[in-house]
C-alpha cells in the first residue's frame, strides 16, 4: 500500500472526480429510470467515468499500476481526456432534455456533473506533458487530439442512419472517411497504451504526419460532400413529425461534427509537424 499517493494533488483531484460522478448518477437514478437514449448516454458516461476512476485509484494505491504491461501515464491521460469529453456532453445533454426549474435532483446532478467535468479537465492539464518533454505520446497535444478525434467520430456514427446514407455514393464516401480516420485514431491510442509503437511500418512520427495529412484531405471532401447530398432540396421538415425533425437535426449534427473534426485534424497536423521538425 502506498499511502503517499493519497496526498498527491493529482490523487485528490481523482478522489473528487469519483465523489461528484457518484453523486451525479445517484441523483439521476433516484428520480427514476428512463428509456430515452440520451438518458442512457448520460448515465453510462457518469457510471463509466466513476468506475474507471475508482480502478485507477485502486491500482495506484496498491502500486499495481507499476506492474501492468502498459504505458500507465498514456492510459490515465487518455482516459482523463475521454472522461472530460463524455462528462461535458452529459452535462449539456441532461439539463436540456430532463431538467426543469422545479426539478431539484436533476439540477443538483447537473451541477455536480459540471464540477466533475472541471476536475477531469484539470487532470488533463496536470498530466499533459509539454511539447518539448520526453513523455508518453498521449500526454502531448497531438495525443490528446487523437482522443478528441475518435470521440467526435463516435458521435457522428451515433447520428448516422444507414437507410439514408446507403442510397447515395457521396454519403457512403463520407462514412468511409469517418471509419478510416476513426480506425487509425483508435490504433494509435491502443498501440501507444500497449507500448506497441515499434510495430508501425516506419518511424512513428513520420507515419503519424502522413496519416494526419491524408485525414485532413479526406475530411475536406466530407465537409463539402456531406451537406451537399444531405440538404440539397431538403428543407427542414415541420416538427409535427418528430421523427423527421430528429433525422434532420442529426444531419446538422453530423455536418457540424465533420467540420469540427477537420479543424482538429488540421491542428493535429500542425503540432505533429512542430514536434518532428522544430523540437529538439
Short mmCIF file of C-alpha atoms in Angstrom, two decimals:
data_model
loop_
_atom_site.label_atom_id
_atom_site.label_comp_id
_atom_site.label_asym_id
_atom_site.label_seq_id
_atom_site.Cartn_x
_atom_site.Cartn_y
_atom_site.Cartn_z
CA UNK A 1 0.00 0.00 0.00
CA UNK A 2 1.34 3.41 -0.97
CA UNK A 3 -0.37 5.88 1.38
CA UNK A 4 1.67 8.79 0.00
CA UNK A 5 -0.33 8.72 -3.23
CA UNK A 6 -3.44 9.80 -1.31
CA UNK A 7 -1.91 13.21 -0.55
CA UNK A 8 -0.67 13.96 -4.07
CA UNK A 9 -2.70 16.78 -5.71
CA UNK A 10 -3.48 14.60 -8.74
CA UNK A 11 -4.85 11.85 -6.47
CA UNK A 12 -7.00 14.38 -4.60
CA UNK A 13 -8.47 15.55 -7.92
CA UNK A 14 -9.29 11.95 -8.84
CA UNK A 15 -10.98 11.34 -5.48
CA UNK A 16 -13.17 14.41 -6.06
CA UNK A 17 -13.99 13.10 -9.56
CA UNK A 18 -15.20 9.86 -8.02
CA UNK A 19 -17.34 11.72 -5.48
CA UNK A 20 -19.01 14.07 -7.99
CA UNK A 21 -19.68 11.43 -10.66
CA UNK A 22 -21.14 9.17 -7.97
CA UNK A 23 -23.42 11.97 -6.77
CA UNK A 24 -24.50 12.70 -10.35
CA UNK A 25 -25.64 9.21 -11.28
CA UNK A 26 -27.09 8.61 -7.81
CA UNK A 27 -29.31 11.70 -8.01
CA UNK A 28 -30.45 10.81 -11.53
CA UNK A 29 -31.12 7.19 -10.55
CA UNK A 30 -33.17 8.32 -7.56
CA UNK A 31 -35.52 10.21 -9.89
CA UNK A 32 -36.36 7.03 -11.78
CA UNK A 33 -35.37 5.06 -14.85
CA UNK A 34 -35.85 6.48 -18.34
CA UNK A 35 -35.65 4.59 -21.64
CA UNK A 36 -34.59 7.64 -23.66
CA UNK A 37 -31.26 7.14 -25.42
CA UNK A 38 -29.95 10.48 -24.12
CA UNK A 39 -30.71 9.44 -20.54
CA UNK A 40 -28.88 6.16 -21.13
CA UNK A 41 -25.87 8.01 -22.55
CA UNK A 42 -25.65 10.35 -19.57
CA UNK A 43 -25.93 7.52 -17.04
CA UNK A 44 -23.35 5.46 -18.91
CA UNK A 45 -20.95 8.42 -19.00
CA UNK A 46 -21.15 9.04 -15.24
CA UNK A 47 -21.00 5.34 -14.30
CA UNK A 48 -18.15 4.59 -16.71
CA UNK A 49 -16.04 7.54 -15.54
CA UNK A 50 -16.76 6.70 -11.89
CA UNK A 51 -15.78 3.05 -12.33
CA UNK A 52 -12.54 3.71 -14.23
CA UNK A 53 -11.54 6.48 -11.80
CA UNK A 54 -12.04 4.09 -8.86
CA UNK A 55 -9.97 1.46 -10.68
CA UNK A 56 -7.14 3.95 -11.30
CA UNK A 57 -7.12 5.00 -7.65
CA UNK A 58 -7.07 1.37 -6.51
CA UNK A 59 -4.20 0.42 -8.84
CA UNK A 60 -2.13 3.41 -7.80
CA UNK A 61 -2.89 2.97 -4.10
CA UNK A 62 -1.78 -0.68 -4.23
CA UNK A 63 1.16 0.11 -6.59
CA UNK A 64 -0.19 -2.48 -9.05
CA UNK A 65 -0.10 0.15 -11.80
CA UNK A 66 3.68 -0.20 -11.94
CA UNK A 67 3.37 -3.91 -12.76
CA UNK A 68 0.93 -3.58 -15.66
CA UNK A 69 2.41 -4.16 -19.15
CA UNK A 70 1.01 -0.88 -20.46
CA UNK A 71 2.03 2.76 -20.57
CA UNK A 72 0.28 3.90 -17.38
CA UNK A 73 0.77 7.62 -17.99
CA UNK A 74 -0.65 7.33 -21.50
CA UNK A 75 -3.61 5.32 -20.22
CA UNK A 76 -4.52 7.76 -17.46
CA UNK A 77 -4.07 10.79 -19.72
CA UNK A 78 -6.19 9.27 -22.49
CA UNK A 79 -8.91 8.35 -20.00
CA UNK A 80 -8.89 11.83 -18.45
CA UNK A 81 -9.35 13.38 -21.89
CA UNK A 82 -12.12 10.92 -22.78
CA UNK A 83 -13.85 11.45 -19.43
CA UNK A 84 -13.67 15.22 -19.91
CA UNK A 85 -15.50 14.93 -23.22
CA UNK A 86 -18.05 12.37 -22.01
CA UNK A 87 -18.95 14.26 -18.82
CA UNK A 88 -19.11 17.56 -20.72
CA UNK A 89 -21.55 16.02 -23.20
CA UNK A 90 -23.64 14.60 -20.34
CA UNK A 91 -23.56 17.96 -18.53
CA UNK A 92 -25.02 19.66 -21.61
CA UNK A 93 -27.46 16.98 -22.76
CA UNK A 94 -29.05 16.13 -19.41
CA UNK A 95 -30.23 19.62 -18.37
CA UNK A 96 -31.54 20.32 -21.88
CA UNK A 97 -33.55 17.11 -22.06
CA UNK A 98 -34.57 16.32 -18.49
CA UNK A 99 -34.25 19.36 -16.19
CA UNK A 100 -36.92 21.90 -15.26
CA UNK A 101 -36.85 24.92 -12.89
CA UNK A 102 -38.51 22.91 -10.11
CA UNK A 103 -36.50 19.71 -10.58
CA UNK A 104 -34.14 19.87 -7.60
CA UNK A 105 -32.42 16.50 -8.02
CA UNK A 106 -31.91 17.00 -11.76
CA UNK A 107 -30.40 20.44 -11.16
CA UNK A 108 -28.14 19.01 -8.45
CA UNK A 109 -26.99 16.25 -10.80
CA UNK A 110 -26.23 18.85 -13.48
CA UNK A 111 -24.17 20.96 -11.06
CA UNK A 112 -22.12 18.01 -9.81
CA UNK A 113 -21.66 16.82 -13.39
CA UNK A 114 -20.21 20.20 -14.40
CA UNK A 115 -17.93 20.09 -11.36
CA UNK A 116 -16.76 16.62 -12.41
CA UNK A 117 -16.11 17.95 -15.92
CA UNK A 118 -13.95 20.76 -14.49
CA UNK A 119 -12.00 18.26 -12.38
CA UNK A 120 -11.34 15.95 -15.34
CA UNK A 121 -10.21 18.97 -17.39
CA UNK A 122 -7.88 19.93 -14.54
CA UNK A 123 -6.50 16.38 -14.54
CA UNK A 124 -5.79 16.63 -18.27
CA UNK A 125 -3.90 19.86 -17.64
CA UNK A 126 -1.94 18.29 -14.77
CA UNK A 127 -0.94 15.15 -16.69
CA UNK A 128 -0.32 16.67 -20.11
CA UNK A 129 3.36 16.93 -20.95
CA UNK A 130 4.84 19.98 -22.58
CA UNK A 131 5.67 19.58 -26.24
CA UNK A 132 9.42 19.59 -25.61
CA UNK A 133 9.36 17.00 -22.83
CA UNK A 134 10.15 13.32 -23.29
CA UNK A 135 6.95 11.64 -22.26
CA UNK A 136 4.17 9.36 -23.50
CA UNK A 137 2.65 10.35 -26.82
CA UNK A 138 -0.89 10.60 -25.42
CA UNK A 139 0.34 13.20 -22.94
CA UNK A 140 1.17 15.58 -25.77
CA UNK A 141 -1.30 17.81 -27.62
CA UNK A 142 -1.35 15.54 -30.72
CA UNK A 143 -2.08 12.58 -28.45
CA UNK A 144 -4.95 14.36 -26.73
CA UNK A 145 -6.26 15.42 -30.13
CA UNK A 146 -6.32 11.76 -31.18
CA UNK A 147 -8.71 11.04 -28.30
CA UNK A 148 -10.84 14.06 -29.29
CA UNK A 149 -10.93 12.97 -32.95
CA UNK A 150 -12.03 9.47 -32.01
CA UNK A 151 -14.73 10.79 -29.66
CA UNK A 152 -16.16 13.15 -32.30
CA UNK A 153 -16.17 10.34 -34.86
CA UNK A 154 -18.16 8.17 -32.42
CA UNK A 155 -20.75 10.95 -32.07
CA UNK A 156 -21.00 11.07 -35.87
CA UNK A 157 -21.63 7.33 -36.03
CA UNK A 158 -24.32 7.57 -33.35
CA UNK A 159 -26.20 10.06 -35.54
CA UNK A 160 -25.86 8.10 -38.80
CA UNK A 161 -28.89 6.45 -40.41
CA UNK A 162 -27.91 3.51 -42.62
CA UNK A 163 -31.12 3.60 -44.66
CA UNK A 164 -30.45 7.18 -45.72
CA UNK A 165 -26.72 7.34 -46.41
CA UNK A 166 -26.70 3.97 -48.22
CA UNK A 167 -28.71 5.49 -51.08
CA UNK A 168 -26.02 7.98 -52.12
CA UNK A 169 -22.41 7.13 -53.12
CA UNK A 170 -21.29 10.56 -51.90
CA UNK A 171 -22.59 9.90 -48.37
CA UNK A 172 -21.07 6.43 -48.44
CA UNK A 173 -17.70 8.04 -49.18
CA UNK A 174 -18.16 10.31 -46.14
CA UNK A 175 -18.88 7.29 -43.94
CA UNK A 176 -15.74 5.65 -45.33
CA UNK A 177 -13.79 8.80 -44.35
CA UNK A 178 -15.19 8.73 -40.81
CA UNK A 179 -14.46 4.99 -40.49
CA UNK A 180 -10.91 5.12 -41.83
CA UNK A 181 -9.86 8.05 -39.66
CA UNK A 182 -11.54 6.58 -36.57
CA UNK A 183 -9.79 3.24 -37.03
CA UNK A 184 -6.40 4.92 -37.33
CA UNK A 185 -7.02 7.10 -34.26
CA UNK A 186 -8.02 4.04 -32.23
CA UNK A 187 -4.96 2.13 -33.44
CA UNK A 188 -2.68 4.98 -32.34
CA UNK A 189 -4.33 5.09 -28.89
CA UNK A 190 -4.26 1.31 -28.41
CA UNK A 191 -0.70 0.89 -29.71
CA UNK A 192 0.52 3.75 -27.51
CA UNK A 193 -1.09 2.41 -24.34
CA UNK A 194 0.08 -1.13 -25.15
CA UNK A 195 3.63 0.05 -25.93
CA UNK A 196 3.41 -1.41 -29.43
CA UNK A 197 4.50 1.63 -31.45
CA UNK A 198 7.55 -0.26 -32.69
CA UNK A 199 5.19 -2.34 -34.84
CA UNK A 200 4.35 0.67 -37.02
CA UNK A 201 5.82 0.38 -40.57
CA UNK A 202 8.39 3.14 -40.24
CA UNK A 203 9.16 5.94 -37.78
CA UNK A 204 6.02 6.60 -35.76
CA UNK A 205 6.19 10.41 -36.07
CA UNK A 206 6.55 10.25 -39.86
CA UNK A 207 3.69 7.75 -40.17
CA UNK A 208 1.55 9.97 -37.94
CA UNK A 209 2.18 13.05 -40.08
CA UNK A 210 1.37 11.22 -43.32
CA UNK A 211 -1.87 9.85 -41.90
CA UNK A 212 -2.85 13.25 -40.49
CA UNK A 213 -2.29 14.95 -43.85
CA UNK A 214 -4.35 12.22 -45.54
CA UNK A 215 -7.10 12.61 -42.91
CA UNK A 216 -7.21 16.38 -43.48
CA UNK A 217 -7.65 15.91 -47.23
CA UNK A 218 -10.31 13.24 -46.73
CA UNK A 219 -12.23 15.36 -44.22
CA UNK A 220 -12.13 18.35 -46.58
CA UNK A 221 -14.05 16.26 -49.12
CA UNK A 222 -16.50 15.12 -46.42
CA UNK A 223 -17.13 18.71 -45.27
CA UNK A 224 -18.21 19.56 -48.82
CA UNK A 225 -19.96 16.35 -49.84
CA UNK A 226 -21.99 15.56 -46.70
CA UNK A 227 -24.10 18.77 -46.59
CA UNK A 228 -24.34 18.80 -50.40
CA UNK A 229 -26.03 15.40 -50.52
CA UNK A 230 -27.85 15.72 -47.19
CA UNK A 231 -29.55 19.12 -47.55
CA UNK A 232 -29.94 19.64 -51.30
CA UNK A 233 -33.66 20.25 -51.95
CA UNK A 234 -34.41 19.09 -48.40
CA UNK A 235 -35.63 21.96 -46.20
CA UNK A 236 -36.14 21.36 -42.51
CA UNK A 237 -39.41 19.45 -42.01
CA UNK A 238 -42.14 20.72 -39.74
CA UNK A 239 -41.95 19.50 -36.17
CA UNK A 240 -45.39 17.93 -36.46
CA UNK A 241 -43.46 14.79 -37.32
CA UNK A 242 -40.87 14.31 -34.52
CA UNK A 243 -39.03 11.50 -36.32
CA UNK A 244 -38.47 13.69 -39.38
CA UNK A 245 -37.19 16.55 -37.24
CA UNK A 246 -34.85 14.22 -35.37
CA UNK A 247 -33.47 12.86 -38.64
CA UNK A 248 -32.85 16.38 -39.99
CA UNK A 249 -31.24 17.51 -36.72
CA UNK A 250 -28.91 14.50 -36.86
CA UNK A 251 -27.77 15.61 -40.32
CA UNK A 252 -26.95 19.04 -38.89
CA UNK A 253 -25.01 17.47 -36.01
CA UNK A 254 -23.01 15.32 -38.43
CA UNK A 255 -22.22 18.34 -40.62
CA UNK A 256 -21.05 20.35 -37.61
CA UNK A 257 -19.00 17.48 -36.17
CA UNK A 258 -17.39 16.86 -39.57
CA UNK A 259 -16.23 20.48 -39.69
CA UNK A 260 -15.10 20.28 -36.07
CA UNK A 261 -13.06 17.16 -36.71
CA UNK A 262 -11.48 18.74 -39.78
CA UNK A 263 -10.24 21.60 -37.59
CA UNK A 264 -8.98 19.07 -35.02
CA UNK A 265 -7.04 17.17 -37.67
CA UNK A 266 -5.56 20.40 -39.03
CA UNK A 267 -4.37 21.41 -35.56
CA UNK A 268 -3.12 17.86 -35.01
CA UNK A 269 -1.11 18.02 -38.23
CA UNK A 270 0.38 21.39 -37.28
CA UNK A 271 1.52 20.17 -33.86
CA UNK A 272 2.84 16.90 -35.33
CA UNK A 273 4.98 18.87 -37.80
CA UNK A 274 6.17 21.05 -34.94
CA UNK A 275 7.12 18.08 -32.76
CA UNK A 276 9.03 16.35 -35.58
CA UNK A 277 10.76 19.22 -37.36
CA UNK A 278 11.01 22.07 -34.80
CA UNK A 279 11.58 20.33 -31.44
CA UNK A 280 14.95 19.03 -30.34
#
